[in-house]
CSV table of C-alpha atoms and ligand atoms in Angstrom, one decimal:
chain,number,residue,atom,x,y,z
A,1,MET,CA,-22.2,39.6,7.4
A,2,HIS,CA,-21.7,41.7,4.2
A,3,HIS,CA,-24.2,43.7,2.0
A,4,LEU,CA,-21.4,44.7,-0.5
A,5,PRO,CA,-19.1,42.5,-2.6
A,6,PHE,CA,-16.1,41.3,-0.6
A,7,THR,CA,-13.0,39.2,-1.0
A,8,PHE,CA,-11.0,37.2,1.6
A,9,GLU,CA,-7.9,34.9,1.3
A,10,ILE,CA,-7.2,31.4,2.3
A,11,ALA,CA,-3.6,31.0,3.1
A,12,LEU,CA,-2.1,27.5,3.2
A,13,PRO,CA,-0.9,25.5,4.9
A,14,ALA,CA,-3.1,26.6,7.8
A,15,GLY,CA,-6.3,27.2,5.6
A,16,VAL,CA,-7.8,29.7,8.1
A,17,PRO,CA,-9.6,32.4,6.0
A,18,THR,CA,-8.5,36.0,6.6
A,19,GLU,CA,-12.1,36.7,7.7
A,20,TYR,CA,-14.9,34.7,8.9
A,21,ASP,CA,-18.1,34.9,11.0
A,22,ASN,CA,-18.0,31.6,12.9
A,23,HIS,CA,-15.5,29.2,14.0
A,24,ILE,CA,-16.9,25.9,14.9
A,25,THR,CA,-14.9,23.2,16.7
A,26,ARG,CA,-16.0,19.6,17.1
A,27,SER,CA,-14.2,17.2,19.4
A,28,LEU,CA,-14.6,13.5,20.1
A,29,SER,CA,-17.2,13.9,22.7
A,30,SER,CA,-19.6,15.5,20.0
A,31,MET,CA,-19.4,12.2,18.0
A,32,ARG,CA,-20.8,9.7,20.5
A,33,GLY,CA,-22.4,6.8,18.6
A,34,GLN,CA,-20.9,7.7,15.2
A,35,TYR,CA,-17.8,5.6,15.2
A,36,ALA,CA,-18.2,1.8,14.6
A,37,ASP,CA,-15.8,0.7,17.3
A,38,GLN,CA,-17.5,1.8,20.5
A,39,GLN,CA,-14.8,0.5,22.8
A,40,ALA,CA,-12.1,2.3,21.0
A,41,TYR,CA,-14.2,5.5,21.1
A,42,ASP,CA,-14.7,5.3,24.9
A,43,ALA,CA,-11.1,4.4,25.6
A,44,GLN,CA,-9.9,7.4,23.4
A,45,LEU,CA,-12.3,9.7,25.0
A,46,ALA,CA,-11.1,8.7,28.4
A,47,GLN,CA,-7.6,9.7,27.4
A,48,GLU,CA,-8.5,13.1,25.8
A,49,ASP,CA,-11.4,14.8,24.1
A,50,VAL,CA,-9.3,15.4,21.0
A,51,LEU,CA,-10.2,18.0,18.4
A,52,LEU,CA,-11.4,16.3,15.3
A,53,TYR,CA,-12.4,19.1,12.9
A,54,GLU,CA,-13.0,22.8,12.6
A,55,VAL,CA,-15.2,25.0,10.4
A,56,TYR,CA,-14.8,28.7,9.4
A,57,GLU,CA,-18.1,29.9,8.1
A,58,ILE,CA,-18.6,33.1,6.0
A,59,CYS,CA,-22.2,33.7,6.8
A,60,CYS,CA,-25.1,35.2,4.9
A,61,PRO,CA,-28.8,35.8,5.3
A,62,GLU,CA,-30.6,32.3,5.3
A,63,SER,CA,-32.4,32.8,2.0
A,64,SER,CA,-32.3,30.8,-1.2
A,65,GLY,CA,-30.5,33.6,-3.3
A,66,GLU,CA,-27.5,33.7,-0.8
A,67,LEU,CA,-24.5,31.4,-0.7
A,68,LEU,CA,-23.0,30.3,2.6
A,69,ASN,CA,-19.3,29.4,2.2
A,70,GLY,CA,-16.4,28.7,4.2
A,71,ILE,CA,-13.5,26.3,5.1
A,72,SER,CA,-13.8,22.8,6.7
A,73,ILE,CA,-10.6,21.4,8.2
A,74,VAL,CA,-10.5,17.8,9.4
A,75,HIS,CA,-7.5,16.8,11.5
A,76,PRO,CA,-5.6,13.5,10.9
A,77,GLY,CA,-6.2,10.5,13.1
A,78,ALA,CA,-8.5,7.6,13.8
A,79,VAL,CA,-10.9,6.1,16.4
A,80,GLY,CA,-10.0,2.3,16.3
A,81,ASP,CA,-9.3,1.8,12.4
A,82,GLU,CA,-11.9,4.5,11.4
A,83,TYR,CA,-10.3,7.8,10.3
A,84,PHE,CA,-11.4,11.1,11.7
A,85,MET,CA,-14.4,12.6,10.0
A,86,THR,CA,-17.2,15.0,10.2
A,87,LYS,CA,-20.5,14.3,11.7
A,88,GLY,CA,-22.1,14.4,8.2
A,89,HIS,CA,-25.7,15.6,7.5
A,90,PHE,CA,-28.5,16.0,5.0
A,91,HIS,CA,-29.4,19.6,4.4
A,92,ALA,CA,-32.7,20.5,6.2
A,93,VAL,CA,-33.9,21.7,2.9
A,94,LEU,CA,-33.1,18.5,1.1
A,95,GLU,CA,-33.3,19.9,-2.3
A,96,THR,CA,-30.3,21.9,-1.9
A,97,ALA,CA,-26.7,21.2,-3.3
A,98,GLU,CA,-23.2,22.0,-2.2
A,99,VAL,CA,-19.8,22.3,-3.9
A,100,TYR,CA,-16.5,21.4,-2.3
A,101,TYR,CA,-13.0,22.4,-3.6
A,102,CYS,CA,-10.2,20.5,-2.0
A,103,LEU,CA,-7.2,22.7,-1.0
A,104,ALA,CA,-5.0,20.4,0.9
A,105,GLY,CA,-4.7,16.8,2.3
A,106,GLU,CA,-6.3,13.7,1.2
A,107,GLY,CA,-9.5,11.9,2.0
A,108,TYR,CA,-13.0,11.0,0.9
A,109,MET,CA,-16.5,12.5,0.8
A,110,VAL,CA,-19.0,9.7,1.9
A,111,MET,CA,-22.4,10.4,0.6
A,112,GLU,CA,-25.9,8.8,0.4
A,113,THR,CA,-29.5,9.6,-0.4
A,114,PRO,CA,-32.5,9.1,1.8
A,115,GLU,CA,-33.2,5.9,-0.4
A,116,GLY,CA,-29.8,4.4,0.5
A,117,GLU,CA,-28.0,5.1,-2.7
A,118,SER,CA,-24.4,5.4,-1.8
A,119,SER,CA,-21.4,7.2,-3.4
A,120,VAL,CA,-17.8,7.9,-2.2
A,121,ALA,CA,-15.5,10.6,-3.8
A,122,GLU,CA,-11.9,10.9,-3.5
A,123,LEU,CA,-10.6,14.3,-2.3
A,124,ARG,CA,-7.2,15.6,-3.0
A,125,PRO,CA,-5.8,19.2,-3.8
A,126,GLY,CA,-7.4,20.6,-7.0
A,127,LYS,CA,-10.4,18.2,-6.7
A,128,VAL,CA,-13.9,19.9,-7.1
A,129,LEU,CA,-16.8,17.8,-5.8
A,130,TYR,CA,-20.5,18.6,-6.7
A,131,VAL,CA,-22.9,17.1,-4.1
A,132,PRO,CA,-26.2,17.1,-5.7
A,133,PRO,CA,-29.5,17.9,-3.9
A,134,ARG,CA,-30.6,15.2,-1.5
A,135,TRP,CA,-27.2,13.6,-0.8
A,136,ALA,CA,-26.0,13.5,2.7
A,137,HIS,CA,-22.3,14.1,3.0
A,138,ARG,CA,-19.3,13.5,5.4
A,139,SER,CA,-15.7,14.3,4.9
A,140,VAL,CA,-13.1,11.7,6.1
A,141,ASN,CA,-9.4,12.5,6.4
A,142,THR,CA,-7.3,9.5,5.4
A,143,GLY,CA,-4.0,11.5,5.5
A,144,ALA,CA,-1.2,10.3,8.0
A,145,ALA,CA,-0.4,13.4,9.3
A,146,ALA,CA,-1.8,16.4,7.3
A,147,ASP,CA,-5.2,18.2,7.7
A,148,LEU,CA,-7.8,17.8,5.0
A,149,ILE,CA,-8.9,21.3,4.0
A,150,THR,CA,-11.9,21.9,1.7
A,151,PHE,CA,-13.7,25.1,0.7
A,152,PHE,CA,-17.4,24.7,0.5
A,153,VAL,CA,-20.4,26.7,-0.8
A,154,TYR,CA,-24.1,26.0,-0.4
A,155,PRO,CA,-27.5,27.9,-0.5
A,156,GLY,CA,-28.0,30.3,2.5
A,157,HIS,CA,-31.3,28.6,3.3
A,158,ALA,CA,-30.2,25.0,3.2
A,159,GLY,CA,-29.7,24.3,7.0
A,160,HIS,CA,-28.5,21.1,8.5
A,161,ASP,CA,-30.2,17.8,9.5
A,162,TYR,CA,-27.8,15.9,11.6
A,163,GLY,CA,-30.4,13.8,13.4
A,164,SER,CA,-31.1,11.4,10.4
A,165,ILE,CA,-27.4,10.4,10.1
A,166,GLU,CA,-27.0,10.1,13.8
A,167,LYS,CA,-29.9,7.6,13.8
A,168,GLN,CA,-29.1,5.6,10.7
A,169,GLY,CA,-25.4,6.1,10.1
A,170,PHE,CA,-23.9,6.2,6.7
A,171,ARG,CA,-23.9,3.0,4.6
A,172,LYS,CA,-20.1,3.2,4.0
A,173,LEU,CA,-17.2,3.5,6.4
A,174,VAL,CA,-13.6,4.5,5.6
A,175,VAL,CA,-11.2,2.4,7.6
A,176,ALA,CA,-7.5,1.7,7.7
A,177,ARG,CA,-6.3,-1.7,6.6
A,178,ASP,CA,-2.6,-2.1,6.4
A,179,ASN,CA,-2.1,1.5,6.7
A,180,ARG,CA,-4.3,2.1,3.6
A,181,PRO,CA,-7.8,3.5,3.4
A,182,VAL,CA,-10.5,1.1,2.3
A,183,ILE,CA,-14.3,1.6,2.0
A,184,VAL,CA,-16.4,-1.1,3.7
A,185,ASP,CA,-20.1,-1.6,4.5
A,186,ASN,CA,-21.2,-0.3,7.9
A,187,PRO,CA,-22.6,-3.2,9.9
A,188,ARG,CA,-24.7,-0.8,12.0
A,189,TRP,CA,-26.3,1.1,9.0
A,190,THR,CA,-30.1,1.2,9.2
A,191,PRO,CA,-31.6,0.6,5.7
A,192,PRO,CA,-34.6,2.8,4.6
A,193,GLU,CA,-37.2,0.0,5.1
A,194,GLU,CA,-36.2,-0.5,8.7
A,195,ARG,CA,-36.4,3.3,9.6
B,201,LIG,O1,-21.5,22.6,4.7
B,201,LIG,C1,-20.9,21.6,4.8
B,201,LIG,O2,-21.3,20.5,4.5
B,201,LIG,C2,-19.7,21.7,5.6
B,201,LIG,O3,-19.4,23.0,5.9
B,201,LIG,C3,-19.7,20.9,6.8
B,201,LIG,O4,-20.7,21.5,7.6
B,201,LIG,C4,-18.4,20.8,7.6
B,201,LIG,O5,-17.5,20.0,6.8
B,201,LIG,C5,-18.6,20.2,8.9
B,201,LIG,O6,-19.4,19.0,8.9
B,201,LIG,P1,-20.6,18.7,9.7
B,201,LIG,O7,-21.4,20.0,9.5
B,201,LIG,O8,-21.3,17.5,9.2
B,201,LIG,O9,-20.2,18.6,11.1
B,202,LIG,NI1,-23.6,20.4,3.7
């Protein structure tokens, strides 16, 4: 962690920052229950616990004046017809926003509020996405072979609430139909009145 101004670089195509504090890796086994096709999930996991995504965090004190930033890299692939994606989360401090800047690849950010309002934004190089306070967010890589690489920044005290999404799911899924991404309703989503 730094107390003085600092710079770093993000060299493409790899997207790994020249300095970072944490390197988080998430593989298929950490996503149990999150993919719609449970059979496809189990079959794929039996073959290999494949690496789905990686996060490089540049950390800061967990206070509201600080900005935690870093790089998220979602690898290409699918479980059944559902593209590789992040777990997705609300911020533990719900009233905190996040900015994403897409550096490489293609995909979507799937978002929703605790009340069930949903929004899906396209990500491609050069796109900036503002995720307002209260919106859960999950990045999905719809590219055939390339990583989806985004830079993110959010308040240092925001934290993560993964449990809500693990229980209720996202309202929308991004799936492949005829090799093209389409956004569909999640049949297993739990609406607010049933939680
Ligand atoms: O801050 C964010 O929202 C991102 O850095 C995500 O944490 C990252 O994309 C990984 O997703 P998740 O935290 O949902 O596993
Ligand atoms: Ni976040």
